[in-house]
Coordinates of C-alpha atoms in Angstrom, one line a residue:
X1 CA 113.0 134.7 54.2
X2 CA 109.8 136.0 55.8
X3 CA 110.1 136.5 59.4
X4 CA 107.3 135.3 61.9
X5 CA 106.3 135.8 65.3
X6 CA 103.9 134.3 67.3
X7 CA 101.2 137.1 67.8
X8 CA 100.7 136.7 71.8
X9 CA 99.9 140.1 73.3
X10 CA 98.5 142.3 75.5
X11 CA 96.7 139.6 78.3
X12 CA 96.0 135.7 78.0
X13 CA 93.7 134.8 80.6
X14 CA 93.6 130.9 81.3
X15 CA 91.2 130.0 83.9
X16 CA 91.8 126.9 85.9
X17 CA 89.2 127.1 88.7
X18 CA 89.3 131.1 89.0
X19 CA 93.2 131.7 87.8
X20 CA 94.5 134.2 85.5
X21 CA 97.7 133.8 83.0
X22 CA 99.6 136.6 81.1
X23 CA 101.6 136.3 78.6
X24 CA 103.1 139.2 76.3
X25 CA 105.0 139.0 73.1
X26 CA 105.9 142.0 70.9
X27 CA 104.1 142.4 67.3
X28 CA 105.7 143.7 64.5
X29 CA 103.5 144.2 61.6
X30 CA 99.3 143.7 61.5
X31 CA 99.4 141.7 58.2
X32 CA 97.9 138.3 58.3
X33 CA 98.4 135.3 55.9
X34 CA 95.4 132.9 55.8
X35 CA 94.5 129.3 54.7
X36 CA 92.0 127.9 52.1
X37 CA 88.5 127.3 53.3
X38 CA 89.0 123.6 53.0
X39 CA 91.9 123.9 55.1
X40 CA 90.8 125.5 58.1
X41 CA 89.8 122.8 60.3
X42 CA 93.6 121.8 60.1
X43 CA 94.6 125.0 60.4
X44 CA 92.4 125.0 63.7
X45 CA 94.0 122.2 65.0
X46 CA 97.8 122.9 64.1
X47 CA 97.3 126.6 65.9
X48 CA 95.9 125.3 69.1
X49 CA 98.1 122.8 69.5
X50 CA 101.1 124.6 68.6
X51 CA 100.2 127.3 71.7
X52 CA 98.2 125.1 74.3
X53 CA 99.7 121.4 73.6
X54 CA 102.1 120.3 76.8
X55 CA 104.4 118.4 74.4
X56 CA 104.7 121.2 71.9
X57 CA 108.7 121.5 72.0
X58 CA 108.9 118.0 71.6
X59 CA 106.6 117.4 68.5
X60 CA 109.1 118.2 65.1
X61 CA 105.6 119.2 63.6
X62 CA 104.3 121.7 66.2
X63 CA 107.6 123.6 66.1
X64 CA 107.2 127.5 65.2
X65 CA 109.4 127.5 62.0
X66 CA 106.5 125.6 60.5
X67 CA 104.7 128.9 60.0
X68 CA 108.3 130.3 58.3
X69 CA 106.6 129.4 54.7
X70 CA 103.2 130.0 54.6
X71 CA 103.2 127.8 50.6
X72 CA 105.1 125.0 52.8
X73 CA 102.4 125.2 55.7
X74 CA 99.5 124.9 53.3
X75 CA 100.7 121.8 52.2
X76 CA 101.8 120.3 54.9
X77 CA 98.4 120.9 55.9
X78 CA 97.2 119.9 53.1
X79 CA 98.7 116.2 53.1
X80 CA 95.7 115.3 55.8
X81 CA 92.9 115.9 54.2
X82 CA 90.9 114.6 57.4
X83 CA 91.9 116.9 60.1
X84 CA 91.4 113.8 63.1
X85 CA 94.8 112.0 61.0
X86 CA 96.7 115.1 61.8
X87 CA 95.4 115.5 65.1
X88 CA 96.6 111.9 65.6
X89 CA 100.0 112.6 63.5
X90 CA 100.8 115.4 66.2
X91 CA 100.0 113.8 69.0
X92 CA 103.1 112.8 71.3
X93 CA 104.1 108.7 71.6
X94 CA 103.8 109.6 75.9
X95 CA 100.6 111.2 75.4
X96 CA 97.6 108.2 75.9
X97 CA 94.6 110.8 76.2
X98 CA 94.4 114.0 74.3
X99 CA 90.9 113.2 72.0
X100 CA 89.7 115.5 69.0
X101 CA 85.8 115.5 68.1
X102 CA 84.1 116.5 65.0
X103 CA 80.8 117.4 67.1
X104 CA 81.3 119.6 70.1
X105 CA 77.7 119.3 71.2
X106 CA 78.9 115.4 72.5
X107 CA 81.9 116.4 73.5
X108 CA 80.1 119.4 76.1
X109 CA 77.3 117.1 77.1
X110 CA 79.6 114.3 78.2
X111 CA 81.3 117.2 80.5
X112 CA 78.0 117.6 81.8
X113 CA 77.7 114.1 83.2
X114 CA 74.8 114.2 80.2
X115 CA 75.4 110.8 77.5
X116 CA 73.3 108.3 75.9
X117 CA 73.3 105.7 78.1
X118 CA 70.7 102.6 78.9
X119 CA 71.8 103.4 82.5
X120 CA 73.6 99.7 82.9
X121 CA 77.4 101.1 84.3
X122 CA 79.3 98.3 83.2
X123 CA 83.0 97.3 83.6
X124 CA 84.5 94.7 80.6
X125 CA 86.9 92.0 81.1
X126 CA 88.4 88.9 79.9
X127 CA 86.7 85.9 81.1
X128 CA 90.2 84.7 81.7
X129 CA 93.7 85.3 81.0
X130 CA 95.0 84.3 78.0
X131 CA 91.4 83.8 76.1
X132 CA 89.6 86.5 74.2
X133 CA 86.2 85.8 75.1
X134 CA 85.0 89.0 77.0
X135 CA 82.4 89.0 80.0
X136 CA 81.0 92.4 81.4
X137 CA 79.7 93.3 85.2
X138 CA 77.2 95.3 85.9
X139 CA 78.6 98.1 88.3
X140 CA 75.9 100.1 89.3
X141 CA 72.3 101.2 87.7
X142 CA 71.9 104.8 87.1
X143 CA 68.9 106.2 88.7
X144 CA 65.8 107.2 86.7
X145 CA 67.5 105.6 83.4
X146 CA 66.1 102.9 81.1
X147 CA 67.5 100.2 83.0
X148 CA 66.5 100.9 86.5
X149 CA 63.2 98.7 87.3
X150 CA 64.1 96.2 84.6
X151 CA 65.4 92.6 85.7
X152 CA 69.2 94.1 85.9
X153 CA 71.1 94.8 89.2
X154 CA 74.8 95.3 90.4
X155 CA 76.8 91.9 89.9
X156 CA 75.2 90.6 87.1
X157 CA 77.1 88.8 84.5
X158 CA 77.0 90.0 80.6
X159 CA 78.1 87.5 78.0
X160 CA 76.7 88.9 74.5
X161 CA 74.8 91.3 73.2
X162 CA 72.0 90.3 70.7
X163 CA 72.8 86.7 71.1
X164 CA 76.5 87.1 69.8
X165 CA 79.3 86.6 72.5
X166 CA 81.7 89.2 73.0
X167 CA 85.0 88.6 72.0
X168 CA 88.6 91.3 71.9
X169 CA 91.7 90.1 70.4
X170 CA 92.8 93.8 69.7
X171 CA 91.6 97.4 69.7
X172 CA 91.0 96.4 66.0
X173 CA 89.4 93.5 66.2
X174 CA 86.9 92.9 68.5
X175 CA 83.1 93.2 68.6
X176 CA 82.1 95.8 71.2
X177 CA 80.7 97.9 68.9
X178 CA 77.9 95.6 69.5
X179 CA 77.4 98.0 72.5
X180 CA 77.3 101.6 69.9
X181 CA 73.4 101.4 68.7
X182 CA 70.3 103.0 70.8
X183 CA 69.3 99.7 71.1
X184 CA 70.0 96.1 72.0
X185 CA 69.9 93.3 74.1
X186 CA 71.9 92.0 77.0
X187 CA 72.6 88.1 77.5
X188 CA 72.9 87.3 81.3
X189 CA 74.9 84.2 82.4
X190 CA 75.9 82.5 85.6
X191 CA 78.9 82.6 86.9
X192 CA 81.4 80.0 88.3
X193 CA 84.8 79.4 89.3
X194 CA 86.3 76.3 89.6
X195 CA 90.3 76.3 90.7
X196 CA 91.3 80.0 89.9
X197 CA 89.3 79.4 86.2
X198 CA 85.8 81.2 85.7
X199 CA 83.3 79.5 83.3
X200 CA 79.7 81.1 82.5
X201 CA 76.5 79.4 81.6
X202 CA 73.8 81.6 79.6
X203 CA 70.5 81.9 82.0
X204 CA 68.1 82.5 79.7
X205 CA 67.3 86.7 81.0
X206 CA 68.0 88.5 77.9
X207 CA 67.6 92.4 79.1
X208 CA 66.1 95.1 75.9
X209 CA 67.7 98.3 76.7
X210 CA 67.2 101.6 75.3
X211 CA 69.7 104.6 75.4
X212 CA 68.1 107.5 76.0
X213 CA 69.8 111.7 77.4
X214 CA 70.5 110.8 80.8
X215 CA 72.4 113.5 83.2
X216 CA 73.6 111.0 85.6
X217 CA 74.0 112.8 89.4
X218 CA 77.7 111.8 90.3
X219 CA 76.8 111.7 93.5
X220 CA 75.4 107.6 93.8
X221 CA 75.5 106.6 97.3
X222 CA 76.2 109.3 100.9
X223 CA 75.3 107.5 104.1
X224 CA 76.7 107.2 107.6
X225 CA 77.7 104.1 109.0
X226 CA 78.2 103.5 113.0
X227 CA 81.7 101.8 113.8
X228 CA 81.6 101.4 117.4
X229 CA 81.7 105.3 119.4
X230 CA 82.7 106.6 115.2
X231 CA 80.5 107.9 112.5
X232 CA 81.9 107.4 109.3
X233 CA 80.5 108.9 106.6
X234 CA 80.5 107.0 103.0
X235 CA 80.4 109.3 99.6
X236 CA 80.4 107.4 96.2
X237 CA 81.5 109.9 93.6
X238 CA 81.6 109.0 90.2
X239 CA 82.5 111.7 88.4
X240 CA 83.8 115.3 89.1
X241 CA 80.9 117.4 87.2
X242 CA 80.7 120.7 88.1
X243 CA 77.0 121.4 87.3
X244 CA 76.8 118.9 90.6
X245 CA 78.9 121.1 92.6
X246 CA 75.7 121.9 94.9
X247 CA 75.0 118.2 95.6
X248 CA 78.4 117.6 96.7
X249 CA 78.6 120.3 99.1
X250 CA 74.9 119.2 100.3
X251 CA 76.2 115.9 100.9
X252 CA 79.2 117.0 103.5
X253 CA 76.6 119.3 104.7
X254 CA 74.7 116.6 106.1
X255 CA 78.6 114.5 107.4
X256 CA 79.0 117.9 108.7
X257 CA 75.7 117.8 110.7
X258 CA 75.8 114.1 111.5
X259 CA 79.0 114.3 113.3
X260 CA 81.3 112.5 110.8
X261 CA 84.1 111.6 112.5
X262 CA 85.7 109.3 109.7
X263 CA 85.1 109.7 105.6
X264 CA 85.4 107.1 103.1
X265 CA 85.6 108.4 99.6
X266 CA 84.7 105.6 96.9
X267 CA 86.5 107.0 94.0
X268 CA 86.5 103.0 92.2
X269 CA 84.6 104.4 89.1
X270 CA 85.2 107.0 88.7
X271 CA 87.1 108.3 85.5
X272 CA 87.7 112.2 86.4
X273 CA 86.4 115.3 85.4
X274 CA 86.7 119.0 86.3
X275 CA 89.5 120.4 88.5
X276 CA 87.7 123.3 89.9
X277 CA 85.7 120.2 91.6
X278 CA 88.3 118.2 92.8
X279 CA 89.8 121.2 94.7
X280 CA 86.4 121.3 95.9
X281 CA 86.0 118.1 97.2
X282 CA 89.5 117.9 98.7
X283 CA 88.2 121.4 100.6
X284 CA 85.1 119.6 102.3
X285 CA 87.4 116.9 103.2
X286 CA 89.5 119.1 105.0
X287 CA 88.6 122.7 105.4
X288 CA 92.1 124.0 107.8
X289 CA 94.2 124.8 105.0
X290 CA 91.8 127.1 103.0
X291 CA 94.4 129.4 100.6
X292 CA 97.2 126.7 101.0
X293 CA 98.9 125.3 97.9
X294 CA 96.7 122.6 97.0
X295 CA 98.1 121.7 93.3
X296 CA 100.7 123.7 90.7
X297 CA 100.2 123.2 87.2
X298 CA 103.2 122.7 85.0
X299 CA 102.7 124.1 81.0
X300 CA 104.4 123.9 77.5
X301 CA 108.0 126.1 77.7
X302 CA 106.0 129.1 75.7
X303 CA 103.8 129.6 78.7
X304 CA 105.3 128.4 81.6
X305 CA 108.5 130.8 81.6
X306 CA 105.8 133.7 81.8
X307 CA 103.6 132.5 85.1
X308 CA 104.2 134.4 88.5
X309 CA 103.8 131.8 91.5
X310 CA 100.6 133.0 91.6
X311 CA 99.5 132.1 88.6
X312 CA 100.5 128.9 88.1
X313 CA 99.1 127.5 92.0
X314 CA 95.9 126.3 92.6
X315 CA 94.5 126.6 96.5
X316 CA 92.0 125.1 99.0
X317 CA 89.3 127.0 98.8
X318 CA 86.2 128.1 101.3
X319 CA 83.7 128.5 98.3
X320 CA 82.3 126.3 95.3
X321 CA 81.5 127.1 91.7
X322 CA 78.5 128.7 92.6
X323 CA 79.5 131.1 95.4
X324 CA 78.2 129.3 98.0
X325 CA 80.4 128.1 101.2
X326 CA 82.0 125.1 101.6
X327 CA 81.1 122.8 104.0
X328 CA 84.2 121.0 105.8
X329 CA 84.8 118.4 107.7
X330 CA 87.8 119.1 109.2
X331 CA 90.0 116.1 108.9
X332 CA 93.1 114.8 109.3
X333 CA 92.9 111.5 107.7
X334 CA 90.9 109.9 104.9
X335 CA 90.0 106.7 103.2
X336 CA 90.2 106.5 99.4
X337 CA 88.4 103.2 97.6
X338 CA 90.3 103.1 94.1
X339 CA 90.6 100.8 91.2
X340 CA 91.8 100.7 87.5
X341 CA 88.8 102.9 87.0
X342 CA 89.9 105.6 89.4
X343 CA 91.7 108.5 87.2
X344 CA 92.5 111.9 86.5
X345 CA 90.7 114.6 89.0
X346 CA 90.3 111.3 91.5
X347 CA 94.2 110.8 91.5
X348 CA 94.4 114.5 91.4
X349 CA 92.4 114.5 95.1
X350 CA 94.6 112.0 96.3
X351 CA 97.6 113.3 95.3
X352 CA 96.8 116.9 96.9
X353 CA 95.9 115.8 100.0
X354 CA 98.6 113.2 100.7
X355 CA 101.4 116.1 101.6
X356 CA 98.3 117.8 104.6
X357 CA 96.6 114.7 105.6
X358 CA 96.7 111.0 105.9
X359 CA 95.3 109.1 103.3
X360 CA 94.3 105.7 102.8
X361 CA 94.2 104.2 99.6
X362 CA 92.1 101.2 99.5
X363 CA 91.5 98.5 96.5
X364 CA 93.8 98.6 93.7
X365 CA 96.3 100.5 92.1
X366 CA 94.7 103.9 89.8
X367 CA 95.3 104.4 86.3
X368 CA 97.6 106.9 86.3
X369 CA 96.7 109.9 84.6
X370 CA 98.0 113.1 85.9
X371 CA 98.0 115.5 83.0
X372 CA 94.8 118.1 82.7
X373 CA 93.0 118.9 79.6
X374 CA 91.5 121.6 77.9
X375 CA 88.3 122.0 75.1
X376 CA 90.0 124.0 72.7
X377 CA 87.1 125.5 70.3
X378 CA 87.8 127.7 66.6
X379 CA 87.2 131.2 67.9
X380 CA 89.1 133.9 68.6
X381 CA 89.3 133.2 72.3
X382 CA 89.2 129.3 71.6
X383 CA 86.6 129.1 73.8
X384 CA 83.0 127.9 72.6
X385 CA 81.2 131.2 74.5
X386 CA 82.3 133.5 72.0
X387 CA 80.4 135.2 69.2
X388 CA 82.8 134.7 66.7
X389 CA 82.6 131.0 67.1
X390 CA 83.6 129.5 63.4
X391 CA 80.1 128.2 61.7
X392 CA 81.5 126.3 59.2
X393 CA 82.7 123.3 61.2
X394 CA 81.5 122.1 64.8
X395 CA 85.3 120.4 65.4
X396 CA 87.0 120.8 69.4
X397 CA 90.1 119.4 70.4
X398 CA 90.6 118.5 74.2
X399 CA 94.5 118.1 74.2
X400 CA 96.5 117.9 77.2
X401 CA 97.8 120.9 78.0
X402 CA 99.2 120.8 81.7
X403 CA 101.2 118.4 84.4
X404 CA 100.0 118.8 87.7
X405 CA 102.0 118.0 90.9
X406 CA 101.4 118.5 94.4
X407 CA 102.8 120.8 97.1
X408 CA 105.5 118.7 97.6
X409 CA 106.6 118.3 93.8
X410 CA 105.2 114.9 93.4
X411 CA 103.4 114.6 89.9
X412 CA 105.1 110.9 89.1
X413 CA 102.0 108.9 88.9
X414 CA 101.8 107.6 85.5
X415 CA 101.8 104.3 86.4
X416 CA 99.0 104.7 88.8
X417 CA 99.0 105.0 93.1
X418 CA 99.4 102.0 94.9
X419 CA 96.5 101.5 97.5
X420 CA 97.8 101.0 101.0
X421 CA 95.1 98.5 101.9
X422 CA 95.5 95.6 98.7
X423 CA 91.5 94.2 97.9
X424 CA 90.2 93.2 94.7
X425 CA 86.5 93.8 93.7
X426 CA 85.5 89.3 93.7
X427 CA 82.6 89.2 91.1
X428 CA 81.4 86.4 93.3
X429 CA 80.8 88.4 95.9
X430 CA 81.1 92.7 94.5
X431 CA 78.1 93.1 97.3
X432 CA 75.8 96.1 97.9
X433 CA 77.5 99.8 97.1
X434 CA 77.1 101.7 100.4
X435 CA 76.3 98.3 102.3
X436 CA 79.3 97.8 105.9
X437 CA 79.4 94.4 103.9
X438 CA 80.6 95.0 100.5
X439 CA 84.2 93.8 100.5
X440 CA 86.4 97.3 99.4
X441 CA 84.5 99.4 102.0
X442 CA 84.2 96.7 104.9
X443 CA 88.3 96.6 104.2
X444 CA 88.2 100.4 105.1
X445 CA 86.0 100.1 107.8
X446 CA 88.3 97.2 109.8
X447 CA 90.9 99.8 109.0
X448 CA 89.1 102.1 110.9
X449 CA 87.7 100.3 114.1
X450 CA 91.3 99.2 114.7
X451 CA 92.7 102.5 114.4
X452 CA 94.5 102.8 111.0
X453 CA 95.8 98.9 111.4
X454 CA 94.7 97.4 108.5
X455 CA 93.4 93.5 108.7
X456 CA 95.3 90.7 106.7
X457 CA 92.3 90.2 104.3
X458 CA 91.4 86.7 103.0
X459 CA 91.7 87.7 99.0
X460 CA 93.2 83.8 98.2
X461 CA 89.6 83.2 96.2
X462 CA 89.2 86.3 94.4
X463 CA 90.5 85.5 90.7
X464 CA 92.4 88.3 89.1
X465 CA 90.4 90.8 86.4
X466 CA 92.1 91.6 83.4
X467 CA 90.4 94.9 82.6
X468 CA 89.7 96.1 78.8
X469 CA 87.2 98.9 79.4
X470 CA 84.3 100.0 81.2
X471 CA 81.2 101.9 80.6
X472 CA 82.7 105.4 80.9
X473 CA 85.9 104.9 79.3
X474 CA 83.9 104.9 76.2
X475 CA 82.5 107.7 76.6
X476 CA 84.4 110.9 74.7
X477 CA 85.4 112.0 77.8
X478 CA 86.9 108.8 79.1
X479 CA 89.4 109.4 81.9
X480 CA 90.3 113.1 81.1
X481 CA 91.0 116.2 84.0
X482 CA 89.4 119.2 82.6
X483 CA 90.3 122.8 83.1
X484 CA 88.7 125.9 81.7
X485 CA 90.2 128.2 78.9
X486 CA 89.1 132.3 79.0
X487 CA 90.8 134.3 76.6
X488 CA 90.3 138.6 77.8
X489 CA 88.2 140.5 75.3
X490 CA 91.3 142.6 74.4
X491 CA 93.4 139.9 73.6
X492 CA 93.1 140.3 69.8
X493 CA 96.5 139.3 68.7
X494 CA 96.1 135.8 71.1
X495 CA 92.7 135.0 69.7
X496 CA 94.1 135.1 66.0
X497 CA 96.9 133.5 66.8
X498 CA 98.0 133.6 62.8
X499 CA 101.5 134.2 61.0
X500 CA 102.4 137.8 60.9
X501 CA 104.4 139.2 57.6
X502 CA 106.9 142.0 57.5
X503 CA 106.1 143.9 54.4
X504 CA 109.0 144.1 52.1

C-alpha cells in the first residue's frame, strides 16, 4: 500500500487583506506521481479543492485517501471528462456559491467592477405570484455606458426583449438568455396595479442597447442631506471593488469635511466583493477602534488547527489598499439600506460593526451569504501572478474557502439579516437614488429626525416582489466575498501540492 502525505511545508502564506498563514507538514520522500495531459484541468480542480475548499472533510470525494492509489485517482478523474461536472460533483449540497470558469480573463475583470454591460442595472421579477411571466426594473443607469442618454431611466418597466416576453418556470426553462448577446432590444411597458394584482401594457419605446467594457465606479450617489440642525451624509455603494478604494475614501473625505453628523449607507444592490474593502469601509464609518477585532475567519480542519489568533483575525484598520489614510467619521451609529440584493462583503460590514456600534438596517431582509471566496488559479502558488502559471488551460475555480463571524461569534446569517426599519422598494413609486424623497432613504431619514424612533410607515400599497435575479447576479461574480491567496516563494512543497511515494 503506497503511503501518502499531503506535501504542506516550510510557510503558506494566505493573504486576507494583509494576513499571513503557516502551515507545516513533514515530507518524506521528493518523488512525485503525475496525471495525463488531458487530465490535468481535473487534477487542478480536485487539488485545490481538497486543500482550500471549507467543506473538504465533509465531501467523501475530497477526502485524502483518494490520492492512496494514484491508477484509482486517474480514473476517478477520468470519469468527468469536463472538469466544470466534477467541480459541480464536489461541490457540498450547503454550499449555493462556489463558481468554476473556463476563462480567467472574465472571471478577473468582473472583480474589477469591469463586465460587458449596456449599462441598464436591472432587477427581474415575477409580474405576480403564482404566474411565470417575468417583468424587469430598471435600478439605476451606469454612467458613461451605452444606455445613459438614451430614452431609459430608473423605474422603467421591461417586459421583453426583442419583442418576445419574458417568461421563468425553472432555472431550466426560461428565456432570459434573451438578455446574453451584445445586442438587443428592450420593450418598455406601463405599469398598473389594480387590488394587490399588477398588469402591464406595452408603450411602444423599444430601447437598442449595446454591451460594450464598462468599469462601473461603485461609488453611484455621495451627498449630504440637512435634517433639521444634522448633516447626514448618503453613500450608495454598489460593489466592494478594490481598484475603487481611492474613491471611497475621497467620498468620507468630503462627510469628513462637511460635518456629517449621521451616515446612511445604501448597500440595496449591492452583491459584495472584496474583504480588504469592506474592512475599509466599516473603518471610515467608525475610525475609534482602529486594530480592534473587526472579523475572524473560520477554515477547513487542515488549516484551521494551524492559525495563531493572529492569524486568523482581521482588524479596523487606519489605512486603505493603497497606503493612504483612512478618513473616519467617528461614529457610533449607522443606517444600513438593504434588500435581497444586499450580500456577502455588505452583510459582512453589517455584521462587523453591529458588536461596536449601532446599526440600523433598513428595507428588507439580505441574502444571506456569509462565507468568503477565493480565485484559485493552476500554478505553483495558485495564484494567477506567478510565472509558472499553466499555459495549457485558462480554467480558475473561486470556491468558498472560509466562514466569517464577528467579534462576538455571530456568523449565523444564512438566511439573511432582518432590517430593523421593514420598507419595500414600490415600483410605483422606487423615486430618485440620493433624492430625501425616495421611499427606503426618507424611512432612514424619519428615523433620524426623531432620534432613532422609527415611523409606522404606510407600506399597505406596495405589492410584494418575488425576486428571480438581477443584473449583477448574473454576472460570474454574482454575490461572492473575495479574499486574496499569496503562496511564499519558498513554499515549494505547497505549490505542488501532489502525492508523494515512498520508494520501495
Amino acid at each position: 500500500m503506497m503511503k501518502k502525505i499531503l506535501n504542506i511545508k516550510k510557510l503558506l502564506f494566505l493573504f486576507v487583506a494583509a494576513s499571513i498563514i503557516t502551515v507545516s507538514c513533514t515530507d518524506q520522500d521528493d518523488n512525485l506521481f503525475s496525471v495525463p495531459s488531458d487530465l490535468e484541468v481535473q487534477d487542478f480542480v480536485w487539488k485545490g479543492l481538497n486543500l482550500w475548499y471549507f467543506w473538504q472533510g465533509e465531501v467523501a470525494d475530497l477526502a485524502d485517501s483518494k490520492l492512496d492509489n494514484s491508477e484509482e485517482y486517474i480514473s476517478f478523474l477520468s470519469s468527468y471528462p469536463n472538469p466544470a461536472d466534477l467541480f459541480e460533483h464536489l461541490r457540498d449540497p450547503d454550499d449555493r456559491f462556489s463558481v468554476i470558469v473556463s476563462d480567467y480573463d472574465i472571471l478577473q475583470a468582473s472583480q474589477s467592477g469591469n463586465s460587458n454591460t449596456n449599462g441598464v442595472d436591472i432587477s427581474y421579477i415575477f409580474l405576480n405570484s403564482g404566474s411565470p411571466e417575468v417583468i424587469g426594473y430598471v435600478r439605476y443607469i451606469i454612467p458613461n455606458s451605452d444606455a445613459d442618454g438614451k430614452d431609459i431611466r430608473r423605474g422603467d418597466i421591461v417586459y421583453g426583449v426583442n419583442g418576445e416576453s419574458l417568461f421563468f418556470n425553472s432555472d431550466t426553462d426560461n428565456n432570459l438568455d434573451l438578455l446574453d448577446p451584445t445586442n438587443y432590444t428592450f420593450n418598455l411597458a406601463d405599469l398598473t396595479v389594480t387590488g394587490g394584482v399588477r398588469s402591464i401594457t406595452p408603450n411602444g419605446r423599444n430601447i437598442d442597447l449595446t454591451k460594450t467594457s464598462i468599469t462601473e465606479n461603485p461609488v453611484l450617489v455621495a451627498t449630504t442631506i440637512d435634517v433639521g440642525a444634522k448633516k447626514v451624509g448618503y453613500l450608495m455603494y454598489n460593489q466592494f471593488i478594490s481598484d475603487f478604494d481611492t474613491q471611497l475614501n475621497g467620498a468620507f473625505a468630503t462627510f469628513q469635511a462637511e460635518g456629517v453628523t449621521d451616515l446612511v449607507l445604501d448597500f440595496r444592490y449591492n452583491p459584495g466583493g472584496f474583504v480588504s474593502s469592506a474592512i475599509a469601509l466599516g473603518s471610515m464609518v467608525t475610525g475609534q477602534f482602529e486594530g480592534q477585532l473587526f472579523t475572524k475567519f473560520r477554515y477547513n480542519d487542515k488549516i484551521q488547527p494551524q492559525l495563531t489568533d493572529a492569524q486568523e483575525n482581521r482588524y479596523f484598520v487606519d489605512r486603505i489598499s493603497t497606503g493612504a489614510g483612512i478618513s473616519s467619521l467617528g461614529l457610533t451609529k449607522v443606517y444600513v439600506i438593504t434588500t435581497g440584493s444586499t450580500a456577502s462583503a455588505s452583510e459582512l460590514v453589517i455584521n462587523s460593526l453591529d458588536p461596536y456600534i449601532e446599526v440600523i438596517q433598513v428595507g428588507t431582509t439580505s441574502r444571506g451569504k456569509n462565507e468568503a471566496s477565493v480565485t484559485l488559479y493552476d500554478s505553483p502558488s495558485w495564484t494567477f501572478n506567478n510565472d509558472q502559471l499553466n499555459p495549457n488551460h485558462k480554467w480558475a475555480m473561486q470556491p468558498l474557502i472560509s466562514r466569517l463571524e464577528n467579534s462576538a461569534g455571530f456568523s449565523n446569517y444564512t438566511n439573511g439579516l432582518n432590517p430593523d426599519i421593514e420598507i419595500e422598494e414600490d415600483l410605483t413609486n422606487l423615486g430618485i437614488l440620493g433624492d430625501e424623497t425616495e421611499p427606503l432613504l426618507a424611512a432612514a431619514l424619519n428615523s433620524i429626525s426623531n432620534a432613532g424612533r422609527p415611523n409606522n410607515l404606510d407600506t399597505f400599497k406596495i405589492v410584494p416582489i418575488d425576486f428571480i435575479t438581477d443584473t449583477k447576479l448574473r454576472r460570474i461574480t454574482g454575490d461572492r466575498m473575495y479574499i486574496d491567496l499569496k503562496v511564499g516563494d519558498s513554499d515549494d512543497a505547497l505549490k505542488n501540492h501532489k502525492l508523494v511515494i515512498p520508494q520501495e
